[in-house]
Amino acid sequence: AHPSPLLGVLLETLLRVAMNSRLANLHCDVLLVEEYLRSVLGHHPGLVSCAMKALDLAGQNAETPKHANGNSKSLTGSTTTDPSHSIQMMVRHIHDTLIPESYLTKASASQTEDKGDAAEWESKAELRQRLLNHVQGREGTRKPETLRQCFDQHAAQRPDGRLGRAELKAAMASLGKRLVDKEEDLEALFLSMDGDGDGGVDLEEFMRGMGRTSGVESWAVRLELWRPYADALSFFVGGDEDVMRRVSRLSEGEVDAVCFAAMVRACAVMKERVAELRATYGVLDERRAREDGDGGAAKFKTFTAKAGGVDDFFGGLGHRVGFPNPKIMEAMRHEHCTRGGSDVAFETDNYKIRTTPREEWGVVVDGVAVRAEHMGRGRVVRTWATCMAEEGSRGVIEGAGLWEEEGTATILYTGPMYQWYNAALRRPDSDLYRTLSAANNLFATTIFALSSSVQKISRVMRLGEGLRLYRGLGGLMELPGGFYAADGYGR
């Protein structure tokens, strides 16, 4: 609340030092703390002296009951377990006694050689205030009554009581939502909200559209910034007590202490993630530059992923590859051994194994020995018989109720044949798909058996808590335009 940005810097520094030491149960040396303060406030030695006096006063007045987590040492040697009490004493002493506005004005004016630093502090203080106002404003725009009032105000401009494109743009602007200048972006936003496609956005559609998660919100959720708050709360909450009841008894000072400690850690996490994001885009920009410079060499190739549309989804597998033959194993054998394309040699993108569908069927089903050059990188070739002989695999097979045909299709998919099945499913613009289509052999029966197997196995698989799935990509991938622009259905 104090008008001086210098006081804000000092208080933030003191709180950071105090909370880092107390919540981490550190026994900090006073000289180390003073050295740290000097590194932050070195241009204002008077403030350093003032800060040390405040720390000393806070330590002398810290007399609080013990917590379940045990005692911790204050910066000046006093025993305390309540960081909020010390912080309150420190802030009160700084604000009321040690740093009157006249001192800060004099200190700032006396540092004529450091006008750049003072200007920078003023700039940071102004930015923080603007951000605070922005956050508070954004929070207000999420309230249903605010959205309803906004809709009513702008929908009143049209006789049908709905929002057109111009009214939607004005409504978004009044809510502080940034819109890019391109007309196609406004069009995409309008189509995504106009769910019934009647040319206007009604109240229900507007409320639903405003409740969608933005790209930056999705990224922020993945930062898991709630974890520092949980960690800070655990300082006050013992393991054997009613956790939420103990949280409900936190004093205002304890809540302030929790929020500050979490803020310090959340700030560090945010900086780490932003740095990672910056590095990622740096690599992307570098590879794009090299791609432009060398004509798109495969080593630095950036590709756009493929995705189907609504029609593909509702069309199902039959729409994509055709329908299966009821004589499943016999049809699968023909697809791999006798039908068109079965003797076409291909090379996998990952391990560079050169083979044919007929050869892979022989390895997996007929027991043909694998060529030695195909056994690199720790490759293990399984068959239906070897899977049934392994206790772990047999348990999954029996629990899922897999047929031999389904298991065989799954084993084939874990080998080089994945490239052919994937081409049939989602790469209609590839040379491999054109080869399969011309031969009238999209491996329909095998793919249906594989799909059935995946669904059965998914019902019985036990996934450990916190298990992570890693997906490797050959190069840098960009999402297709359909992920960002609405289609004809407003999706």
CSV table of C-alpha atoms in Angstrom, one decimal:
chain,number,residue,atom,x,y,z
A,1,ALA,CA,0.0,0.0,0.0
A,2,HIS,CA,3.0,2.3,0.4
A,3,PRO,CA,3.6,4.6,-2.6
A,4,SER,CA,7.3,4.1,-2.8
A,5,PRO,CA,8.6,1.4,-5.1
A,6,LEU,CA,11.8,1.2,-3.1
A,7,LEU,CA,9.9,0.1,0.0
A,8,GLY,CA,8.2,-2.6,-2.2
A,9,VAL,CA,11.6,-3.9,-3.3
A,10,LEU,CA,12.9,-4.0,0.3
A,11,LEU,CA,9.8,-5.7,1.7
A,12,GLU,CA,9.8,-8.3,-1.0
A,13,THR,CA,13.5,-9.0,-0.4
A,14,LEU,CA,13.1,-9.4,3.3
A,15,LEU,CA,10.1,-11.7,2.9
A,16,ARG,CA,12.0,-13.8,0.4
A,17,VAL,CA,14.9,-14.2,2.8
A,18,ALA,CA,12.8,-14.8,5.9
A,19,MET,CA,10.5,-17.4,4.3
A,20,ASN,CA,13.2,-19.2,2.5
A,21,SER,CA,15.1,-19.6,5.9
A,22,ARG,CA,12.1,-20.5,8.1
A,23,LEU,CA,10.0,-22.7,5.9
A,24,ALA,CA,13.0,-24.7,4.9
A,25,ASN,CA,14.1,-25.0,8.5
A,26,LEU,CA,17.5,-23.5,7.7
A,27,HIS,CA,20.0,-22.1,10.2
A,28,CYS,CA,21.2,-19.1,8.3
A,29,ASP,CA,24.2,-17.1,9.2
A,30,VAL,CA,23.5,-13.5,9.7
A,31,LEU,CA,26.5,-12.4,7.6
A,32,LEU,CA,25.3,-14.5,4.7
A,33,VAL,CA,21.9,-12.8,4.9
A,34,GLU,CA,23.5,-9.4,5.0
A,35,GLU,CA,25.7,-10.3,2.0
A,36,TYR,CA,22.6,-11.4,0.1
A,37,LEU,CA,20.8,-8.1,1.0
A,38,ARG,CA,23.7,-6.1,-0.2
A,39,SER,CA,23.7,-8.0,-3.6
A,40,VAL,CA,20.1,-6.9,-4.0
A,41,LEU,CA,20.1,-3.5,-2.4
A,42,GLY,CA,23.8,-2.6,-2.9
A,43,HIS,CA,23.0,0.8,-4.4
A,44,HIS,CA,21.2,1.8,-1.2
A,45,PRO,CA,23.4,0.9,1.8
A,46,GLY,CA,21.0,2.7,4.2
A,47,LEU,CA,18.3,0.2,3.2
A,48,VAL,CA,20.7,-2.7,3.9
A,49,SER,CA,21.3,-1.5,7.4
A,50,CYS,CA,17.6,-0.9,7.9
A,51,ALA,CA,16.8,-4.4,6.7
A,52,MET,CA,19.2,-6.0,9.2
A,53,LYS,CA,17.7,-4.0,12.1
A,54,ALA,CA,14.3,-5.2,11.0
A,55,LEU,CA,15.4,-8.8,10.9
A,56,ASP,CA,17.0,-8.5,14.3
A,57,LEU,CA,13.8,-7.0,15.7
A,58,ALA,CA,11.7,-9.8,14.2
A,59,GLY,CA,13.9,-12.4,15.7
A,60,GLN,CA,13.8,-10.9,19.2
A,61,ASN,CA,10.0,-10.7,19.2
A,62,ALA,CA,9.3,-14.2,17.8
A,63,GLU,CA,7.8,-16.1,20.7
A,64,THR,CA,5.2,-18.5,19.5
A,65,PRO,CA,4.0,-22.0,20.4
A,66,LYS,CA,5.6,-25.1,18.9
A,67,HIS,CA,4.2,-26.8,15.8
A,68,ALA,CA,4.1,-30.5,14.9
A,69,ASN,CA,7.0,-30.0,12.5
A,70,GLY,CA,9.4,-29.0,15.3
A,71,ASN,CA,11.4,-25.8,16.0
A,72,SER,CA,13.4,-23.8,13.5
A,73,LYS,CA,16.1,-21.2,14.1
A,74,SER,CA,15.4,-17.6,13.2
A,75,LEU,CA,18.0,-15.5,11.3
A,76,THR,CA,19.3,-13.9,14.5
A,77,GLY,CA,19.3,-17.1,16.6
A,78,SER,CA,15.9,-16.9,18.3
A,79,THR,CA,13.9,-20.1,18.4
A,80,THR,CA,10.6,-19.8,16.4
A,81,THR,CA,8.2,-22.0,14.5
A,82,ASP,CA,5.8,-19.3,13.3
A,83,PRO,CA,7.2,-17.4,10.3
A,84,SER,CA,4.1,-15.3,9.9
A,85,HIS,CA,4.6,-13.7,13.4
A,86,SER,CA,8.2,-12.7,12.6
A,87,ILE,CA,7.3,-11.4,9.2
A,88,GLN,CA,4.5,-9.3,10.7
A,89,MET,CA,6.9,-7.8,13.2
A,90,MET,CA,9.5,-7.1,10.5
A,91,VAL,CA,7.0,-5.4,8.1
A,92,ARG,CA,5.5,-3.3,10.9
A,93,HIS,CA,8.9,-2.1,12.0
A,94,ILE,CA,10.1,-1.2,8.5
A,95,HIS,CA,6.8,0.5,7.6
A,96,ASP,CA,6.2,2.5,10.8
A,97,THR,CA,9.7,3.2,12.1
A,98,LEU,CA,12.7,2.6,10.0
A,99,ILE,CA,11.7,3.8,6.5
A,100,PRO,CA,9.5,6.9,6.5
A,101,GLU,CA,8.7,8.4,3.1
A,102,SER,CA,11.1,11.2,3.7
A,103,TYR,CA,14.0,8.8,4.1
A,104,LEU,CA,13.1,7.0,0.9
A,105,THR,CA,12.8,10.2,-1.1
A,106,LYS,CA,16.1,11.4,0.2
A,107,ALA,CA,17.8,8.0,-0.4
A,108,SER,CA,16.5,7.9,-4.0
A,109,ALA,CA,17.5,11.5,-4.7
A,110,SER,CA,21.0,11.0,-3.2
A,111,GLN,CA,21.8,8.2,-5.7
A,112,THR,CA,22.1,10.4,-8.7
A,113,GLU,CA,24.5,8.0,-10.4
A,114,ASP,CA,21.8,5.3,-10.2
A,115,LYS,CA,18.9,6.9,-11.9
A,116,GLY,CA,18.7,4.1,-14.4
A,117,ASP,CA,18.1,1.6,-11.6
A,118,ALA,CA,15.5,3.8,-10.0
A,119,ALA,CA,13.8,4.2,-13.3
A,120,GLU,CA,13.8,0.4,-13.7
A,121,TRP,CA,12.3,-0.1,-10.3
A,122,GLU,CA,9.6,2.5,-11.1
A,123,SER,CA,8.9,0.6,-14.3
A,124,LYS,CA,8.7,-2.7,-12.5
A,125,ALA,CA,6.3,-1.3,-10.0
A,126,GLU,CA,4.1,0.2,-12.7
A,127,LEU,CA,4.1,-3.1,-14.6
A,128,ARG,CA,3.2,-5.1,-11.5
A,129,GLN,CA,0.3,-2.7,-10.8
A,130,ARG,CA,-1.0,-3.0,-14.3
A,131,LEU,CA,-0.7,-6.8,-14.1
A,132,LEU,CA,-2.6,-6.9,-10.8
A,133,ASN,CA,-5.4,-4.8,-12.4
A,134,HIS,CA,-5.4,-7.1,-15.4
A,135,VAL,CA,-5.6,-10.3,-13.2
A,136,GLN,CA,-8.4,-8.8,-11.1
A,137,GLY,CA,-10.2,-7.7,-14.2
A,138,ARG,CA,-9.9,-11.2,-15.8
A,139,GLU,CA,-11.3,-12.7,-12.7
A,140,GLY,CA,-14.3,-10.5,-12.9
A,141,THR,CA,-15.0,-11.4,-16.5
A,142,ARG,CA,-15.5,-15.0,-15.5
A,143,LYS,CA,-18.5,-14.3,-13.4
A,144,PRO,CA,-21.7,-15.3,-15.0
A,145,GLU,CA,-23.5,-12.0,-14.2
A,146,THR,CA,-20.7,-10.1,-15.8
A,147,LEU,CA,-20.9,-12.2,-19.0
A,148,ARG,CA,-24.6,-11.9,-19.0
A,149,GLN,CA,-24.5,-8.1,-18.7
A,150,CYS,CA,-21.9,-7.9,-21.5
A,151,PHE,CA,-24.1,-10.0,-23.8
A,152,ASP,CA,-27.2,-8.0,-23.1
A,153,GLN,CA,-25.4,-4.7,-23.8
A,154,HIS,CA,-24.0,-5.7,-27.2
A,155,ALA,CA,-26.9,-8.0,-28.3
A,156,ALA,CA,-29.2,-5.0,-27.9
A,157,GLN,CA,-27.6,-3.6,-31.0
A,158,ARG,CA,-29.4,-6.2,-33.1
A,159,PRO,CA,-33.1,-6.7,-33.5
A,160,ASP,CA,-32.8,-10.5,-33.0
A,161,GLY,CA,-31.1,-10.1,-29.6
A,162,ARG,CA,-28.0,-12.1,-30.6
A,163,LEU,CA,-24.4,-11.3,-31.4
A,164,GLY,CA,-23.2,-10.9,-34.9
A,165,ARG,CA,-19.5,-10.7,-35.8
A,166,ALA,CA,-19.2,-7.0,-35.1
A,167,GLU,CA,-21.0,-7.3,-31.8
A,168,LEU,CA,-19.0,-10.3,-30.8
A,169,LYS,CA,-15.8,-8.4,-31.5
A,170,ALA,CA,-17.0,-5.4,-29.4
A,171,ALA,CA,-18.1,-7.7,-26.6
A,172,MET,CA,-14.7,-9.4,-26.4
A,173,ALA,CA,-13.0,-6.1,-26.4
A,174,SER,CA,-15.1,-4.8,-23.5
A,175,LEU,CA,-14.2,-7.9,-21.5
A,176,GLY,CA,-10.5,-7.2,-22.1
A,177,LYS,CA,-10.0,-10.2,-24.4
A,178,ARG,CA,-7.3,-9.7,-27.0
A,179,LEU,CA,-8.3,-10.4,-30.5
A,180,VAL,CA,-5.9,-10.4,-33.4
A,181,ASP,CA,-6.6,-8.0,-36.3
A,182,LYS,CA,-7.1,-10.7,-39.0
A,183,GLU,CA,-10.7,-11.1,-40.1
A,184,GLU,CA,-10.2,-14.8,-40.5
A,185,ASP,CA,-9.5,-15.1,-36.8
A,186,LEU,CA,-12.7,-13.3,-35.9
A,187,GLU,CA,-14.5,-15.6,-38.3
A,188,ALA,CA,-13.0,-18.7,-36.7
A,189,LEU,CA,-14.1,-17.4,-33.2
A,190,PHE,CA,-17.6,-16.6,-34.4
A,191,LEU,CA,-18.0,-20.1,-36.0
A,192,SER,CA,-16.7,-21.8,-32.9
A,193,MET,CA,-19.4,-20.0,-30.8
A,194,ASP,CA,-22.3,-20.3,-33.3
A,195,GLY,CA,-22.9,-23.9,-32.5
A,196,ASP,CA,-26.2,-24.3,-34.4
A,197,GLY,CA,-25.0,-22.4,-37.4
A,198,ASP,CA,-27.9,-20.0,-37.6
A,199,GLY,CA,-25.7,-16.9,-38.1
A,200,GLY,CA,-25.9,-15.5,-34.6
A,201,VAL,CA,-24.5,-16.2,-31.1
A,202,ASP,CA,-27.2,-16.4,-28.5
A,203,LEU,CA,-26.7,-16.1,-24.7
A,204,GLU,CA,-26.2,-19.9,-24.1
A,205,GLU,CA,-23.6,-20.1,-26.9
A,206,PHE,CA,-21.8,-17.0,-25.7
A,207,MET,CA,-21.6,-18.3,-22.1
A,208,ARG,CA,-20.4,-21.7,-23.3
A,209,GLY,CA,-17.8,-20.2,-25.6
A,210,MET,CA,-16.4,-17.9,-22.9
A,211,GLY,CA,-16.0,-20.9,-20.6
A,212,ARG,CA,-13.6,-22.6,-23.0
A,213,THR,CA,-10.0,-23.0,-22.0
A,214,SER,CA,-7.5,-20.9,-24.0
A,215,GLY,CA,-4.1,-22.0,-25.1
A,216,VAL,CA,-2.3,-20.1,-22.4
A,217,GLU,CA,-4.7,-21.4,-19.8
A,218,SER,CA,-4.0,-25.0,-20.8
A,219,TRP,CA,-0.3,-24.4,-20.6
A,220,ALA,CA,-0.6,-22.8,-17.2
A,221,VAL,CA,-2.6,-25.8,-15.9
A,222,ARG,CA,0.3,-28.1,-16.9
A,223,LEU,CA,2.7,-26.0,-14.8
A,224,GLU,CA,0.9,-27.4,-11.7
A,225,LEU,CA,1.5,-24.2,-9.7
A,226,TRP,CA,-0.8,-25.5,-7.0
A,227,ARG,CA,2.0,-27.8,-5.8
A,228,PRO,CA,4.0,-25.0,-4.0
A,229,TYR,CA,0.8,-24.1,-2.1
A,230,ALA,CA,0.3,-27.7,-1.0
A,231,ASP,CA,3.9,-27.9,0.1
A,232,ALA,CA,3.6,-24.7,2.1
A,233,LEU,CA,0.4,-25.8,3.7
A,234,SER,CA,2.0,-29.1,4.8
A,235,PHE,CA,4.3,-27.0,7.1
A,236,PHE,CA,1.3,-26.2,9.3
A,237,VAL,CA,-0.6,-29.5,8.9
A,238,GLY,CA,0.5,-32.7,10.6
A,239,GLY,CA,0.1,-36.1,9.1
A,240,ASP,CA,-2.3,-37.5,11.8
A,241,GLU,CA,-4.7,-34.7,12.1
A,242,ASP,CA,-7.9,-33.7,10.2
A,243,VAL,CA,-6.1,-31.9,7.4
A,244,MET,CA,-8.8,-29.7,6.1
A,245,ARG,CA,-9.9,-28.8,9.7
A,246,ARG,CA,-6.4,-27.7,10.4
A,247,VAL,CA,-6.3,-25.6,7.2
A,248,SER,CA,-9.6,-24.0,8.3
A,249,ARG,CA,-7.9,-22.8,11.5
A,250,LEU,CA,-5.0,-21.0,9.8
A,251,SER,CA,-4.7,-17.4,10.9
A,252,GLU,CA,-4.6,-14.6,8.4
A,253,GLY,CA,-0.8,-14.2,9.1
A,254,GLU,CA,-0.3,-17.9,8.4
A,255,VAL,CA,-2.2,-17.7,5.1
A,256,ASP,CA,-0.1,-14.7,4.1
A,257,ALA,CA,3.0,-16.8,4.9
A,258,VAL,CA,1.8,-19.7,2.9
A,259,CYS,CA,1.0,-17.5,-0.1
A,260,PHE,CA,4.3,-15.8,-0.1
A,261,ALA,CA,6.3,-19.1,0.2
A,262,ALA,CA,4.3,-20.6,-2.6
A,263,MET,CA,4.7,-17.5,-4.7
A,264,VAL,CA,8.5,-17.7,-4.4
A,265,ARG,CA,8.5,-21.3,-5.6
A,266,ALA,CA,5.8,-20.7,-8.2
A,267,CYS,CA,7.9,-17.8,-9.6
A,268,ALA,CA,10.9,-20.2,-9.9
A,269,VAL,CA,8.8,-22.8,-11.6
A,270,MET,CA,7.4,-20.3,-14.1
A,271,LYS,CA,10.9,-19.0,-15.0
A,272,GLU,CA,12.1,-22.6,-15.6
A,273,ARG,CA,9.1,-23.4,-17.8
A,274,VAL,CA,9.4,-20.2,-19.8
A,275,ALA,CA,13.1,-20.9,-20.3
A,276,GLU,CA,12.3,-24.4,-21.6
A,277,LEU,CA,9.6,-23.0,-23.9
A,278,ARG,CA,12.1,-20.3,-25.2
A,279,ALA,CA,14.7,-23.0,-25.8
A,280,THR,CA,12.1,-25.2,-27.7
A,281,TYR,CA,11.2,-22.3,-30.0
A,282,GLY,CA,14.8,-21.5,-30.4
A,283,VAL,CA,15.5,-25.0,-31.8
A,284,LEU,CA,12.4,-24.8,-33.9
A,285,ASP,CA,13.4,-21.4,-35.4
A,286,GLU,CA,17.0,-22.7,-36.0
A,287,ARG,CA,15.8,-25.8,-37.8
A,288,ARG,CA,13.4,-23.9,-39.9
A,289,ALA,CA,16.2,-21.6,-40.9
A,290,ARG,CA,18.4,-24.5,-41.8
A,291,GLU,CA,15.5,-26.1,-43.6
A,292,ASP,CA,15.1,-23.0,-45.7
A,293,GLY,CA,18.8,-22.8,-46.3
A,294,ASP,CA,19.5,-26.4,-47.4
A,295,GLY,CA,16.3,-27.0,-49.3
A,296,GLY,CA,14.6,-28.9,-46.4
A,297,ALA,CA,17.2,-31.6,-45.6
A,298,ALA,CA,15.5,-34.5,-43.8
A,299,LYS,CA,17.8,-34.1,-40.8
A,300,PHE,CA,16.2,-30.8,-39.9
A,301,LYS,CA,12.8,-31.4,-41.4
A,302,THR,CA,9.7,-29.8,-39.8
A,303,PHE,CA,6.5,-31.5,-40.6
A,304,THR,CA,2.8,-30.9,-40.1
A,305,ALA,CA,0.8,-33.7,-38.5
A,306,LYS,CA,-2.2,-35.1,-40.2
A,307,ALA,CA,-5.7,-35.2,-38.6
A,308,GLY,CA,-9.0,-36.4,-39.8
A,309,GLY,CA,-12.3,-34.4,-39.6
A,310,VAL,CA,-15.8,-35.0,-38.3
A,311,ASP,CA,-16.7,-37.2,-41.3
A,312,ASP,CA,-13.7,-39.4,-40.7
A,313,PHE,CA,-14.7,-39.9,-37.0
A,314,PHE,CA,-18.2,-40.9,-37.7
A,315,GLY,CA,-17.3,-42.9,-40.8
A,316,GLY,CA,-15.2,-45.3,-38.6
A,317,LEU,CA,-12.8,-47.9,-39.8
A,318,GLY,CA,-15.1,-49.1,-42.5
A,319,HIS,CA,-15.1,-45.7,-44.1
A,320,ARG,CA,-11.3,-45.6,-44.0
A,321,VAL,CA,-10.1,-49.1,-44.9
A,322,GLY,CA,-13.1,-51.1,-45.9
A,323,PHE,CA,-14.8,-54.0,-44.0
A,324,PRO,CA,-13.2,-57.2,-42.6
A,325,ASN,CA,-13.6,-60.8,-43.9
A,326,PRO,CA,-15.3,-63.1,-41.4
A,327,LYS,CA,-12.7,-65.7,-42.0
A,328,ILE,CA,-10.3,-63.6,-40.0
A,329,MET,CA,-7.0,-65.5,-39.9
A,330,GLU,CA,-7.3,-66.7,-43.5
A,331,ALA,CA,-8.0,-63.2,-44.7
A,332,MET,CA,-5.1,-61.8,-42.7
A,333,ARG,CA,-2.7,-64.3,-44.3
A,334,HIS,CA,-3.9,-63.3,-47.8
A,335,GLU,CA,-3.4,-59.6,-47.0
A,336,HIS,CA,0.2,-60.3,-46.0
A,337,CYS,CA,1.2,-63.1,-48.3
A,338,THR,CA,-0.8,-63.2,-51.6
A,339,ARG,CA,-2.8,-60.0,-52.2
A,340,GLY,CA,-1.4,-57.0,-54.0
A,341,GLY,CA,1.5,-55.2,-52.2
A,342,SER,CA,2.4,-58.3,-50.1
A,343,ASP,CA,5.8,-58.6,-51.8
A,344,VAL,CA,6.6,-54.8,-52.0
A,345,ALA,CA,9.7,-54.1,-50.0
A,346,PHE,CA,9.7,-51.1,-47.7
A,347,GLU,CA,12.0,-49.6,-45.1
A,348,THR,CA,10.9,-48.5,-41.6
A,349,ASP,CA,11.4,-44.8,-40.6
A,350,ASN,CA,12.7,-45.7,-37.1
A,351,TYR,CA,15.2,-48.6,-37.3
A,352,LYS,CA,15.6,-48.7,-41.1
A,353,ILE,CA,14.6,-52.4,-41.4
A,354,ARG,CA,14.0,-53.3,-45.0
A,355,THR,CA,11.4,-56.1,-45.3
A,356,THR,CA,8.0,-57.1,-46.9
A,357,PRO,CA,4.6,-57.9,-45.5
A,358,ARG,CA,5.1,-61.5,-46.5
A,359,GLU,CA,8.4,-61.8,-44.7
A,360,GLU,CA,6.9,-60.3,-41.5
A,361,TRP,CA,4.0,-62.7,-41.6
A,362,GLY,CA,6.5,-65.6,-41.9
A,363,VAL,CA,8.4,-64.4,-38.9
A,364,VAL,CA,5.5,-63.8,-36.6
A,365,VAL,CA,3.1,-66.6,-37.7
A,366,ASP,CA,5.1,-69.3,-39.5
A,367,GLY,CA,8.2,-69.3,-37.3
A,368,VAL,CA,10.6,-68.2,-40.1
A,369,ALA,CA,14.0,-67.1,-38.6
A,370,VAL,CA,14.6,-63.4,-38.6
A,371,ARG,CA,17.5,-62.1,-40.6
A,372,ALA,CA,20.5,-61.1,-38.4
A,373,GLU,CA,20.6,-57.6,-39.8
A,374,HIS,CA,17.0,-57.1,-38.5
A,375,MET,CA,17.8,-57.9,-34.9
A,376,GLY,CA,19.6,-54.7,-34.0
A,377,ARG,CA,18.7,-52.2,-31.3
A,378,GLY,CA,17.6,-54.9,-28.9
A,379,ARG,CA,14.7,-56.1,-31.0
A,380,VAL,CA,12.7,-59.0,-29.6
A,381,VAL,CA,10.4,-60.9,-31.9
A,382,ARG,CA,7.4,-62.6,-30.3
A,383,THR,CA,4.8,-65.0,-31.6
A,384,TRP,CA,1.4,-66.0,-30.3
A,385,ALA,CA,3.0,-69.2,-28.8
A,386,THR,CA,5.8,-67.3,-27.0
A,387,CYS,CA,3.3,-64.8,-25.5
A,388,MET,CA,1.1,-67.6,-24.2
A,389,ALA,CA,4.2,-69.1,-22.6
A,390,GLU,CA,5.0,-65.9,-20.7
A,391,GLU,CA,3.1,-65.7,-17.5
A,392,GLY,CA,2.6,-61.9,-17.6
A,393,SER,CA,1.5,-61.8,-21.3
A,394,ARG,CA,-0.7,-64.8,-20.8
A,395,GLY,CA,-2.5,-63.1,-17.9
A,396,VAL,CA,-3.3,-60.1,-20.1
A,397,ILE,CA,-4.4,-62.3,-23.0
A,398,GLU,CA,-6.7,-64.4,-20.8
A,399,GLY,CA,-8.0,-61.5,-18.9
A,400,ALA,CA,-8.9,-59.6,-22.0
A,401,GLY,CA,-10.2,-62.6,-23.8
A,402,LEU,CA,-8.1,-62.1,-26.9
A,403,TRP,CA,-8.4,-64.4,-29.9
A,404,GLU,CA,-5.3,-65.6,-31.6
A,405,GLU,CA,-6.2,-63.5,-34.6
A,406,GLU,CA,-6.3,-60.3,-32.4
A,407,GLY,CA,-3.1,-61.2,-30.7
A,408,THR,CA,-1.3,-61.9,-34.0
A,409,ALA,CA,-2.4,-58.5,-35.4
A,410,THR,CA,-1.1,-56.8,-32.3
A,411,ILE,CA,2.3,-58.5,-32.5
A,412,LEU,CA,2.6,-57.6,-36.2
A,413,TYR,CA,1.8,-54.0,-35.3
A,414,THR,CA,4.7,-53.8,-32.8
A,415,GLY,CA,7.1,-54.7,-35.6
A,416,PRO,CA,7.8,-53.1,-39.0
A,417,MET,CA,4.2,-53.6,-40.2
A,418,TYR,CA,3.1,-50.6,-38.1
A,419,GLN,CA,4.2,-48.5,-41.0
A,420,TRP,CA,1.8,-50.1,-43.5
A,421,TYR,CA,-1.1,-50.1,-41.1
A,422,ASN,CA,-0.6,-46.4,-40.1
A,423,ALA,CA,-0.4,-45.5,-43.8
A,424,ALA,CA,-3.7,-47.2,-44.5
A,425,LEU,CA,-5.3,-45.4,-41.5
A,426,ARG,CA,-4.0,-41.9,-41.6
A,427,ARG,CA,-1.7,-41.1,-44.5
A,428,PRO,CA,-3.8,-41.1,-47.7
A,429,ASP,CA,-1.4,-38.6,-49.3
A,430,SER,CA,1.6,-40.9,-49.0
A,431,ASP,CA,3.2,-43.1,-51.7
A,432,LEU,CA,2.7,-46.1,-49.5
A,433,TYR,CA,-1.0,-45.5,-49.2
A,434,ARG,CA,-1.3,-45.1,-53.0
A,435,THR,CA,0.5,-48.4,-53.4
A,436,LEU,CA,-1.9,-50.1,-51.1
A,437,SER,CA,-5.0,-48.5,-52.6
A,438,ALA,CA,-4.0,-49.4,-56.1
A,439,ALA,CA,-3.5,-53.0,-55.0
A,440,ASN,CA,-7.0,-52.9,-53.4
A,441,ASN,CA,-5.3,-54.1,-50.1
A,442,LEU,CA,-5.7,-51.7,-47.1
A,443,PHE,CA,-5.3,-54.6,-44.6
A,444,ALA,CA,-8.9,-54.1,-43.5
A,445,THR,CA,-9.3,-57.5,-41.7
A,446,THR,CA,-5.9,-57.1,-39.9
A,447,ILE,CA,-6.7,-53.5,-38.8
A,448,PHE,CA,-10.1,-54.5,-37.5
A,449,ALA,CA,-8.6,-57.3,-35.5
A,450,LEU,CA,-5.9,-54.9,-34.2
A,451,SER,CA,-8.6,-52.4,-33.1
A,452,SER,CA,-10.6,-55.0,-31.3
A,453,SER,CA,-7.4,-56.2,-29.5
A,454,VAL,CA,-6.6,-52.7,-28.3
A,455,GLN,CA,-10.1,-52.1,-26.9
A,456,LYS,CA,-10.1,-55.5,-25.1
A,457,ILE,CA,-6.6,-54.9,-23.6
A,458,SER,CA,-7.5,-51.4,-22.5
A,459,ARG,CA,-10.2,-52.8,-20.3
A,460,VAL,CA,-7.9,-55.0,-18.2
A,461,MET,CA,-4.6,-53.2,-18.2
A,462,ARG,CA,-3.6,-51.8,-14.8
A,463,LEU,CA,-1.7,-48.5,-15.2
A,464,GLY,CA,0.4,-47.4,-12.2
A,465,GLU,CA,-0.4,-44.1,-10.5
A,466,GLY,CA,1.6,-41.2,-12.1
A,467,LEU,CA,2.6,-43.3,-15.1
A,468,ARG,CA,3.9,-41.1,-18.0
A,469,LEU,CA,3.5,-41.9,-21.7
A,470,TYR,CA,6.3,-40.7,-23.9
A,471,ARG,CA,5.7,-40.2,-27.6
A,472,GLY,CA,8.7,-39.9,-29.9
A,473,LEU,CA,8.6,-37.8,-33.0
A,474,GLY,CA,10.9,-38.0,-36.0
A,475,GLY,CA,11.7,-34.3,-36.3
A,476,LEU,CA,9.7,-31.2,-35.2
A,477,MET,CA,6.0,-31.5,-35.5
A,478,GLU,CA,3.4,-28.7,-35.9
A,479,LEU,CA,-0.3,-29.3,-35.4
A,480,PRO,CA,-2.5,-29.0,-38.5
A,481,GLY,CA,-4.7,-25.9,-39.0
A,482,GLY,CA,-7.8,-27.8,-38.0
A,483,PHE,CA,-6.6,-27.6,-34.4
A,484,TYR,CA,-6.9,-23.8,-34.4
A,485,ALA,CA,-9.7,-23.0,-36.9
A,486,ALA,CA,-13.3,-24.0,-36.6
A,487,ASP,CA,-14.7,-26.3,-39.3
A,488,GLY,CA,-18.1,-26.0,-40.9
A,489,TYR,CA,-19.8,-27.4,-37.8
A,490,GLY,CA,-18.2,-24.8,-35.5
A,491,ARG,CA,-15.9,-27.3,-34.0
